[in-house]
Amino acid sequence: MKILVINCGSSSLKYQLFDMDKEYALAKGLVERIGIAGSRIKHTKAGESPVTVETPLPDHKAAIRLVIDALLGRNGAPPALASLEELAAVGHRVVHAGEKFATSVRLDDKVMVALRECIPLAPLHNPANIMGIEAVMDVLPRVPQVGVFDTAFHQTMPERAFIYGLPYGYYEKYGVRRYGFHGTSHYYVSHRAAEILGVPVERLSIVTCHLGNGSSIAAVQGGRSIDTSMGFTPLAGVMMGTRCGDIDPALPVFISKAERLPAADVDLILNKKSGLLGISGVSSDLRDVEEGADRGESRAKLAVDVLTYGIKKYIGAYAAAMNGLDAVVFTAGIGENSPPTRAKVCEGMEFLGIELDPAKNGVRGKEAIISKDTSRVKVMVIPTDEELVIARDTKRLLG
Ligand code: AMP
C-alpha cells in the first residue's frame, strides 16, 4: 500500500511517499516558492540522486501536479509510482484542530468546515494546510485523504493544565487555552521510547523534549500527553531560535509603551527577533551560537545557559506533575544533534535519578540510550518521524 504524506506551507510543500507494507520511504521532496518567481521542486527517489526542476507554479494545485509528475517519473526522476492507481491515500499534516479533533480523521466536507473554523487559532498555518488539502482534492478527487493534527495528541491534557488564569469567558468565547503543538512528534518519540525500553507505554512517565527551530516539551504519562510547554500559540514554553518562550505577560505592553511600537511590531519582536538570536546577537541557529560560546563570546554563552536552564526547569516541573520520571527523550534538530545541550540540561539532575553517560552522549541523529547503566531515569535520543506517524494513521483510517 502506497501513501503520500504532505506538509503544506504557504509557499512550500514537503512530501514523502511511503510503501506502508514495509514502512519505507520510496521518495521525498520539497516544492518551494509556490506563487513566487523561481518556483522549483527538489525530488529524491530513495537510493537515487536528487532531481531539481525549476518551473513556474502559480498555486498549490500546480505544485501538487508537479509532485505527482515527479512521483510518476515524468520530469527526469526515475518513477516511484507506476501509476496513480497505486496511490491508496494522502495524509496531511494540519497544525490546528482546536478542541474539534483529538485523533486523526478522514477528511470530508464536514471536517473541512471544522478546520476552517480553526483558522483564527492558527492564522499563519491552517490556511496553507487547507490549501494543500483542497489542491489534492482537485487533482486527485478519488483518493481518500486524512488529516493528522499537531494539536491532537495534547487533547488529553486535563483542564488544570490547559486553562489559563484569565477570565473564564475568554475560553468560552474565543477558545483561549493551552493547546500545545508538535503533538505528532511527542507521540512518536514517547511511544518509540517505550518500544526501545521494552516496557508498555501505559506504565511509563516520560518527558519528551522536541528541540528544534521551534521547541516544546511534553509530559507523557501512560502514553498520553498530560501537559506541554507550548500554549495557545507556539510562542510559549522554552526559548527557541527566534521566539522568546515564557516571559512575564506584562512585558509586551511594557515594550510597546517604552519603544512606542504598535502591537504587531511587538508580536514580530517576540516571534522573530528574540530567543537565541535576541540574546546572542549572533544567530538563531544553535550551531552558530555554540561556536560563539566556544570562542568565549559572553552573550552566546548566556543564550546557551538560558536555553538549557529553561529546559531543565520543565523536566523538573513535569517530573513533579507525573509524580516520577522513567525517561527523558531528546528529539528534533537540537535534541538529536547537540551533545553539549543535552549535557548541560542533564547536569545536576542526579537528585531526580538522571545520570548522563558522557561517552554515549556523543551520539548524533540516531536512536540511543545516553544515560549510564546505573541511571534510574533513562535518557534517550530518538530522531522524530512525524511523516511516518501521518502515514500510519492514514493507513489505519483506510480500514
Ligand atoms: P529542526 O527545526 O528540528 O529542523 O531543527 C533545526 C535546528 O537544529 C537548527 O536551527 C539548529 O539550531 C539545530 N541543529 C541542527 N544540527 C545541529 C548541531 N549539529 N548542533 C547544534 N544544533 C544543531
Short mmCIF file of C-alpha atoms and ligand atoms in Angstrom, two decimals:
data_model
loop_
_atom_site.label_atom_id
_atom_site.label_comp_id
_atom_site.label_asym_id
_atom_site.label_seq_id
_atom_site.Cartn_x
_atom_site.Cartn_y
_atom_site.Cartn_z
CA MET A 1 0.00 0.00 0.00
CA LYS A 2 1.43 3.39 -1.03
CA ILE A 3 0.60 6.54 0.91
CA LEU A 4 1.65 10.09 0.15
CA VAL A 5 2.27 12.41 3.11
CA ILE A 6 2.02 16.15 2.58
CA ASN A 7 3.08 19.04 4.81
CA CYS A 8 1.90 22.18 3.09
CA GLY A 9 3.11 25.69 3.95
CA SER A 10 2.02 29.00 2.44
CA SER A 11 4.70 28.90 -0.28
CA SER A 12 6.28 25.50 0.20
CA LEU A 13 5.22 21.87 0.26
CA LYS A 14 7.13 18.92 1.69
CA TYR A 15 6.14 15.39 0.73
CA GLN A 16 7.09 11.75 1.24
CA LEU A 17 5.76 8.66 -0.48
CA PHE A 18 5.67 5.57 1.74
CA ASP A 19 5.40 1.91 0.96
CA MET A 20 3.33 1.02 4.03
CA ASP A 21 3.81 -2.72 3.68
CA LYS A 22 7.44 -2.23 4.62
CA GLU A 23 7.08 1.26 6.22
CA TYR A 24 9.71 2.51 3.83
CA ALA A 25 10.02 5.97 2.22
CA LEU A 26 10.07 5.44 -1.56
CA ALA A 27 10.60 9.10 -2.44
CA LYS A 28 10.55 12.53 -0.88
CA GLY A 29 10.85 16.12 -1.90
CA LEU A 30 10.28 19.78 -1.39
CA VAL A 31 8.46 22.30 -3.57
CA GLU A 32 9.49 25.88 -2.85
CA ARG A 33 8.42 29.37 -3.87
CA ILE A 34 4.86 28.42 -4.83
CA GLY A 35 3.22 31.54 -6.26
CA ILE A 36 6.56 33.39 -6.32
CA ALA A 37 9.12 33.75 -9.12
CA GLY A 38 11.71 30.94 -9.13
CA SER A 39 9.40 28.05 -8.12
CA ARG A 40 11.17 24.69 -8.02
CA ILE A 41 10.90 21.11 -6.90
CA LYS A 42 13.69 19.03 -5.44
CA HIS A 43 12.67 15.39 -5.69
CA THR A 44 14.61 12.39 -4.46
CA LYS A 45 13.74 8.79 -5.08
CA ALA A 46 15.20 6.52 -2.39
CA GLY A 47 18.70 5.42 -3.37
CA GLU A 48 18.92 7.88 -6.28
CA SER A 49 20.40 11.35 -6.73
CA PRO A 50 18.04 14.31 -6.22
CA VAL A 51 16.46 15.90 -9.30
CA THR A 52 15.72 19.63 -9.25
CA VAL A 53 13.26 21.18 -11.72
CA GLU A 54 12.52 24.89 -11.95
CA THR A 55 9.14 25.75 -13.42
CA PRO A 56 6.52 28.44 -12.76
CA LEU A 57 3.97 27.33 -10.13
CA PRO A 58 1.13 29.85 -9.78
CA ASP A 59 -0.63 27.95 -6.98
CA HIS A 60 -0.74 24.84 -4.78
CA LYS A 61 -2.72 22.90 -7.39
CA ALA A 62 0.14 23.33 -9.84
CA ALA A 63 2.54 22.26 -7.09
CA ILE A 64 0.58 19.06 -6.42
CA ARG A 65 0.51 18.27 -10.16
CA LEU A 66 4.28 18.70 -10.24
CA VAL A 67 4.70 16.34 -7.27
CA ILE A 68 2.53 13.72 -9.00
CA ASP A 69 4.59 14.12 -12.19
CA ALA A 70 7.79 13.64 -10.22
CA LEU A 71 6.42 10.51 -8.49
CA LEU A 72 5.35 9.09 -11.87
CA GLY A 73 8.82 9.81 -13.31
CA ARG A 74 7.62 12.42 -15.79
CA ASN A 75 10.28 15.05 -15.13
CA GLY A 76 13.58 13.26 -15.28
CA ALA A 77 13.45 11.37 -11.99
CA PRO A 78 13.03 7.59 -12.01
CA PRO A 79 9.38 6.70 -11.20
CA ALA A 80 8.39 5.89 -7.61
CA LEU A 81 4.80 5.12 -8.65
CA ALA A 82 3.94 3.03 -11.74
CA SER A 83 0.51 4.67 -11.97
CA LEU A 84 -1.83 6.79 -9.86
CA GLU A 85 -3.93 3.67 -9.22
CA GLU A 86 -1.19 2.60 -6.81
CA LEU A 87 -1.75 5.58 -4.53
CA ALA A 88 -4.05 4.38 -1.72
CA ALA A 89 -4.41 7.66 0.17
CA VAL A 90 -2.90 11.03 1.06
CA GLY A 91 -2.18 12.06 4.65
CA HIS A 92 -1.86 15.75 5.53
CA ARG A 93 -0.15 17.47 8.42
CA VAL A 94 -2.55 20.07 9.79
CA VAL A 95 -1.36 22.37 12.56
CA HIS A 96 -4.52 23.23 14.46
CA ALA A 97 -7.70 21.32 15.13
CA GLY A 98 -8.62 23.27 18.26
CA GLU A 99 -10.79 21.10 20.50
CA LYS A 100 -12.53 19.58 17.50
CA PHE A 101 -10.34 16.53 16.92
CA ALA A 102 -8.33 14.52 19.43
CA THR A 103 -7.23 11.98 16.80
CA SER A 104 -6.57 11.89 13.07
CA VAL A 105 -9.64 11.85 10.81
CA ARG A 106 -10.72 11.09 7.23
CA LEU A 107 -11.16 14.44 5.51
CA ASP A 108 -14.62 15.26 4.20
CA ASP A 109 -16.70 18.41 3.78
CA LYS A 110 -17.74 18.47 7.44
CA VAL A 111 -14.15 18.17 8.65
CA MET A 112 -13.06 20.92 6.25
CA VAL A 113 -15.67 23.25 7.76
CA ALA A 114 -14.26 22.46 11.22
CA LEU A 115 -10.70 23.15 10.06
CA ARG A 116 -11.74 26.47 8.57
CA GLU A 117 -13.31 27.35 11.92
CA CYS A 118 -9.87 26.81 13.48
CA ILE A 119 -8.19 29.42 11.23
CA PRO A 120 -8.40 32.19 13.89
CA LEU A 121 -6.40 29.90 16.19
CA ALA A 122 -3.62 29.36 13.62
CA PRO A 123 -3.91 32.17 11.07
CA LEU A 124 -0.44 31.54 9.64
CA HIS A 125 -0.63 27.77 9.34
CA ASN A 126 -4.15 26.41 8.86
CA PRO A 127 -4.92 28.36 5.65
CA ALA A 128 -1.82 26.88 4.00
CA ASN A 129 -2.66 23.37 5.23
CA ILE A 130 -6.21 23.77 3.91
CA MET A 131 -4.90 24.99 0.54
CA GLY A 132 -2.83 21.79 0.28
CA ILE A 133 -5.84 19.59 1.06
CA GLU A 134 -8.07 21.42 -1.43
CA ALA A 135 -5.40 21.17 -4.12
CA VAL A 136 -5.16 17.38 -3.63
CA MET A 137 -8.98 17.11 -3.63
CA ASP A 138 -8.99 18.88 -7.00
CA VAL A 139 -6.14 16.96 -8.58
CA LEU A 140 -6.89 13.52 -7.07
CA PRO A 141 -10.65 13.60 -6.34
CA ARG A 142 -10.99 9.84 -5.88
CA VAL A 143 -8.06 9.35 -3.48
CA PRO A 144 -9.07 9.28 0.23
CA GLN A 145 -7.42 11.92 2.41
CA VAL A 146 -6.64 12.03 6.10
CA GLY A 147 -5.79 14.96 8.39
CA VAL A 148 -3.26 14.49 11.20
CA PHE A 149 -3.15 17.36 13.67
CA ASP A 150 -0.27 18.84 15.66
CA THR A 151 -2.64 19.67 18.49
CA ALA A 152 -4.47 16.31 18.68
CA PHE A 153 -2.08 14.39 20.96
CA HIS A 154 -2.32 17.12 23.62
CA GLN A 155 -6.13 16.98 23.77
CA THR A 156 -5.75 14.53 26.68
CA MET A 157 -4.40 17.32 28.93
CA PRO A 158 -6.59 17.83 31.99
CA GLU A 159 -8.32 21.18 32.45
CA ARG A 160 -5.93 22.20 35.20
CA ALA A 161 -3.09 22.05 32.65
CA PHE A 162 -4.84 23.85 29.81
CA ILE A 163 -6.88 26.61 31.46
CA TYR A 164 -5.07 29.94 31.88
CA GLY A 165 -5.53 32.23 34.86
CA LEU A 166 -7.62 34.63 32.76
CA PRO A 167 -11.32 35.49 32.84
CA TYR A 168 -13.00 32.15 32.01
CA GLY A 169 -15.21 33.81 29.40
CA TYR A 170 -12.25 34.12 27.02
CA TYR A 171 -12.03 30.34 26.94
CA GLU A 172 -15.75 30.07 26.23
CA LYS A 173 -15.87 32.90 23.68
CA TYR A 174 -12.56 32.54 21.84
CA GLY A 175 -11.15 29.16 22.83
CA VAL A 176 -8.31 30.83 24.75
CA ARG A 177 -6.48 27.89 26.38
CA ARG A 178 -3.29 25.89 26.12
CA TYR A 179 -3.39 23.67 23.01
CA GLY A 180 0.23 22.61 22.56
CA PHE A 181 1.94 21.71 19.30
CA HIS A 182 4.42 19.15 17.87
CA GLY A 183 1.93 16.53 19.12
CA THR A 184 2.76 14.06 16.36
CA SER A 185 6.43 14.21 17.33
CA HIS A 186 5.80 13.88 21.08
CA TYR A 187 3.52 10.94 20.36
CA TYR A 188 6.06 9.22 18.12
CA VAL A 189 9.11 9.57 20.35
CA SER A 190 7.30 8.68 23.60
CA HIS A 191 5.81 5.51 22.11
CA ARG A 192 9.09 4.63 20.39
CA ALA A 193 10.90 5.10 23.74
CA ALA A 194 8.58 2.51 25.30
CA GLU A 195 9.31 0.09 22.44
CA ILE A 196 13.07 0.56 22.84
CA LEU A 197 12.86 0.12 26.62
CA GLY A 198 10.64 -2.93 26.20
CA VAL A 199 8.09 -1.58 28.69
CA PRO A 200 4.40 -0.91 27.88
CA VAL A 201 3.94 2.83 27.36
CA GLU A 202 0.99 2.69 29.82
CA ARG A 203 3.50 2.08 32.62
CA LEU A 204 5.88 4.94 31.79
CA SER A 205 6.22 8.62 32.74
CA ILE A 206 8.26 10.32 30.04
CA VAL A 207 9.37 13.89 29.39
CA THR A 208 9.81 14.42 25.65
CA CYS A 209 11.98 17.36 24.58
CA HIS A 210 11.35 18.37 20.94
CA LEU A 211 14.13 20.92 20.48
CA GLY A 212 14.45 22.39 17.00
CA ASN A 213 13.88 25.78 15.43
CA GLY A 214 10.63 25.63 17.35
CA SER A 215 10.82 23.74 20.63
CA SER A 216 8.34 22.19 23.00
CA ILE A 217 8.43 19.83 25.94
CA ALA A 218 5.70 17.40 26.94
CA ALA A 219 4.84 15.30 29.96
CA VAL A 220 3.64 11.94 28.63
CA GLN A 221 2.16 9.71 31.30
CA GLY A 222 0.83 6.30 30.38
CA GLY A 223 1.20 7.19 26.70
CA ARG A 224 -0.97 10.32 26.97
CA SER A 225 0.08 13.96 26.97
CA ILE A 226 -0.80 15.49 30.33
CA ASP A 227 1.00 18.81 29.88
CA THR A 228 3.11 20.64 27.34
CA SER A 229 5.14 23.82 27.18
CA MET A 230 3.64 25.50 24.11
CA GLY A 231 0.33 27.16 24.72
CA PHE A 232 -2.41 28.97 22.84
CA THR A 233 0.30 29.67 20.28
CA PRO A 234 3.71 28.13 19.56
CA LEU A 235 5.37 31.19 21.15
CA ALA A 236 5.14 29.85 24.69
CA GLY A 237 7.43 27.49 26.57
CA VAL A 238 11.18 27.12 26.29
CA MET A 239 13.15 29.76 24.45
CA MET A 240 13.62 28.98 20.73
CA GLY A 241 15.69 30.11 17.75
CA THR A 242 13.89 33.44 17.39
CA ARG A 243 10.89 33.02 19.73
CA CYS A 244 11.05 34.26 23.31
CA GLY A 245 9.20 31.41 25.02
CA ASP A 246 7.82 32.09 28.50
CA ILE A 247 8.16 35.71 29.59
CA ASP A 248 6.38 37.93 32.07
CA PRO A 249 2.99 38.52 30.37
CA ALA A 250 3.22 42.22 31.25
CA LEU A 251 6.28 42.65 29.04
CA PRO A 252 4.61 43.06 25.60
CA VAL A 253 2.66 46.08 26.92
CA PHE A 254 5.77 47.45 28.63
CA ILE A 255 7.87 47.11 25.43
CA SER A 256 5.11 48.58 23.32
CA LYS A 257 4.98 51.70 25.53
CA ALA A 258 8.72 52.03 26.11
CA GLU A 259 9.63 51.65 22.40
CA ARG A 260 6.43 53.30 21.10
CA LEU A 261 5.64 50.28 18.98
CA PRO A 262 2.26 49.00 17.77
CA ALA A 263 1.15 45.55 18.90
CA ALA A 264 2.04 43.95 15.55
CA ASP A 265 5.66 45.11 15.85
CA VAL A 266 5.94 43.76 19.39
CA ASP A 267 4.49 40.46 18.17
CA LEU A 268 7.19 40.37 15.47
CA ILE A 269 9.93 41.01 18.04
CA LEU A 270 8.68 38.22 20.29
CA ASN A 271 8.39 35.77 17.37
CA LYS A 272 11.28 36.69 15.08
CA LYS A 273 13.89 38.68 16.98
CA SER A 274 14.04 37.02 20.36
CA GLY A 275 15.26 33.68 21.64
CA LEU A 276 18.79 32.53 20.79
CA LEU A 277 19.06 35.30 18.20
CA GLY A 278 17.85 38.03 20.55
CA ILE A 279 20.16 37.16 23.42
CA SER A 280 23.29 36.14 21.48
CA GLY A 281 23.04 38.74 18.73
CA VAL A 282 24.82 36.05 16.66
CA SER A 283 22.23 33.76 15.09
CA SER A 284 19.05 31.80 15.64
CA ASP A 285 20.92 28.61 14.77
CA LEU A 286 22.32 26.85 17.82
CA ARG A 287 25.36 25.67 15.86
CA ASP A 288 26.46 29.29 15.36
CA VAL A 289 25.64 30.19 18.95
CA GLU A 290 27.63 27.20 20.27
CA GLU A 291 30.58 28.29 18.12
CA GLY A 292 30.29 31.82 19.52
CA ALA A 293 30.21 30.40 23.06
CA ASP A 294 33.31 28.30 22.29
CA ARG A 295 35.07 31.47 21.12
CA GLY A 296 34.27 32.94 24.53
CA GLU A 297 31.51 35.37 23.43
CA SER A 298 29.63 36.10 26.64
CA ARG A 299 26.18 36.66 25.11
CA ALA A 300 26.40 33.46 23.10
CA LYS A 301 27.28 31.62 26.32
CA LEU A 302 24.39 33.33 28.08
CA ALA A 303 21.96 32.29 25.32
CA VAL A 304 23.02 28.64 25.72
CA ASP A 305 22.67 28.96 29.51
CA VAL A 306 19.17 30.45 29.30
CA LEU A 307 18.08 27.76 26.84
CA THR A 308 19.39 24.80 28.81
CA TYR A 309 18.26 26.16 32.20
CA GLY A 310 14.75 26.62 30.80
CA ILE A 311 14.62 23.04 29.52
CA LYS A 312 15.90 21.71 32.86
CA LYS A 313 13.13 23.56 34.72
CA TYR A 314 10.44 21.98 32.52
CA ILE A 315 11.86 18.49 33.12
CA GLY A 316 11.73 19.10 36.88
CA ALA A 317 8.22 20.52 36.71
CA TYR A 318 6.89 17.65 34.63
CA ALA A 319 8.56 15.05 36.87
CA ALA A 320 6.58 16.65 39.70
CA ALA A 321 3.38 16.72 37.63
CA MET A 322 3.73 12.98 36.93
CA ASN A 323 4.92 12.04 40.45
CA GLY A 324 8.04 10.48 38.94
CA LEU A 325 10.05 10.03 35.82
CA ASP A 326 11.19 6.97 33.86
CA ALA A 327 12.69 8.54 30.76
CA VAL A 328 13.73 11.81 29.16
CA VAL A 329 13.76 11.82 25.36
CA PHE A 330 15.61 14.33 23.20
CA THR A 331 14.50 14.83 19.60
CA ALA A 332 14.45 17.28 16.62
CA GLY A 333 17.42 19.29 15.25
CA ILE A 334 18.93 20.35 18.56
CA GLY A 335 17.79 17.37 20.64
CA GLU A 336 19.17 14.88 18.14
CA ASN A 337 22.39 16.68 17.27
CA SER A 338 23.68 18.74 20.17
CA PRO A 339 25.51 16.71 22.84
CA PRO A 340 26.53 19.92 24.70
CA THR A 341 22.87 20.97 25.06
CA ARG A 342 21.87 17.54 26.38
CA ALA A 343 24.82 17.52 28.78
CA LYS A 344 24.02 20.97 30.19
CA VAL A 345 20.31 20.14 30.57
CA CYS A 346 21.07 16.91 32.47
CA GLU A 347 23.85 18.40 34.61
CA GLY A 348 22.94 18.49 38.30
CA MET A 349 19.81 16.34 37.90
CA GLU A 350 21.19 13.35 39.80
CA PHE A 351 18.64 14.05 42.56
CA LEU A 352 15.95 13.06 40.03
CA GLY A 353 17.79 9.90 39.02
CA ILE A 354 19.26 11.33 35.81
CA GLU A 355 22.89 10.31 35.18
CA LEU A 356 24.16 11.03 31.70
CA ASP A 357 26.99 8.95 30.23
CA PRO A 358 29.35 11.47 28.56
CA ALA A 359 30.67 8.94 26.03
CA LYS A 360 27.21 7.70 24.99
CA ASN A 361 26.01 11.31 24.79
CA GLY A 362 28.34 11.87 21.82
CA VAL A 363 25.72 10.30 19.51
CA ARG A 364 24.09 12.43 16.79
CA GLY A 365 20.98 11.74 14.75
CA LYS A 366 20.32 8.14 15.75
CA GLU A 367 18.45 6.21 18.41
CA ALA A 368 20.47 5.67 21.57
CA ILE A 369 20.20 5.42 25.33
CA ILE A 370 22.70 8.01 26.57
CA SER A 371 22.35 7.60 30.33
CA LYS A 372 24.66 5.46 32.47
CA ASP A 373 23.54 1.87 33.04
CA THR A 374 23.04 2.83 36.71
CA SER A 375 20.79 5.81 35.86
CA ARG A 376 17.29 5.30 37.29
CA VAL A 377 15.86 7.58 34.59
CA LYS A 378 16.77 6.55 31.05
CA VAL A 379 17.90 9.44 28.86
CA MET A 380 17.37 8.77 25.18
CA VAL A 381 17.95 10.27 21.75
CA ILE A 382 15.19 9.34 19.30
CA PRO A 383 15.05 11.01 15.87
CA THR A 384 11.48 12.09 15.31
CA ASP A 385 9.45 10.81 12.35
CA GLU A 386 6.23 12.79 12.05
CA GLU A 387 5.74 11.72 8.44
CA LEU A 388 5.71 8.04 9.41
CA VAL A 389 3.03 8.72 12.07
CA ILE A 390 0.93 10.53 9.45
CA ALA A 391 1.35 7.62 7.02
CA ARG A 392 0.45 5.07 9.72
CA ASP A 393 -2.66 7.00 10.81
CA THR A 394 -3.71 7.36 7.18
CA LYS A 395 -3.34 3.62 6.63
CA ARG A 396 -5.28 2.87 9.83
CA LEU A 397 -8.14 5.16 8.85
CA LEU A 398 -8.49 3.50 5.47
CA GLY A 399 -9.51 0.39 7.41
P1 AMP B 1 14.57 21.48 13.28
O1 AMP B 1 13.64 22.63 13.40
O2 AMP B 1 14.16 20.27 14.05
O3 AMP B 1 14.96 21.16 11.86
O4 AMP B 1 15.93 21.95 13.99
C1 AMP B 1 16.76 22.94 13.41
C2 AMP B 1 17.75 23.45 14.42
O5 AMP B 1 18.54 22.38 14.95
C3 AMP B 1 18.78 24.39 13.81
O6 AMP B 1 18.33 25.69 13.76
C4 AMP B 1 19.93 24.25 14.76
O7 AMP B 1 19.80 25.22 15.78
C5 AMP B 1 19.79 22.89 15.37
N1 AMP B 1 20.87 21.97 14.98
C6 AMP B 1 20.94 21.18 13.89
N2 AMP B 1 22.10 20.50 13.88
C7 AMP B 1 22.78 20.88 14.99
C8 AMP B 1 24.07 20.54 15.56
N3 AMP B 1 24.88 19.66 14.97
N4 AMP B 1 24.44 21.15 16.71
C9 AMP B 1 23.61 22.04 17.30
N5 AMP B 1 22.42 22.39 16.83
C10 AMP B 1 22.00 21.81 15.70
#
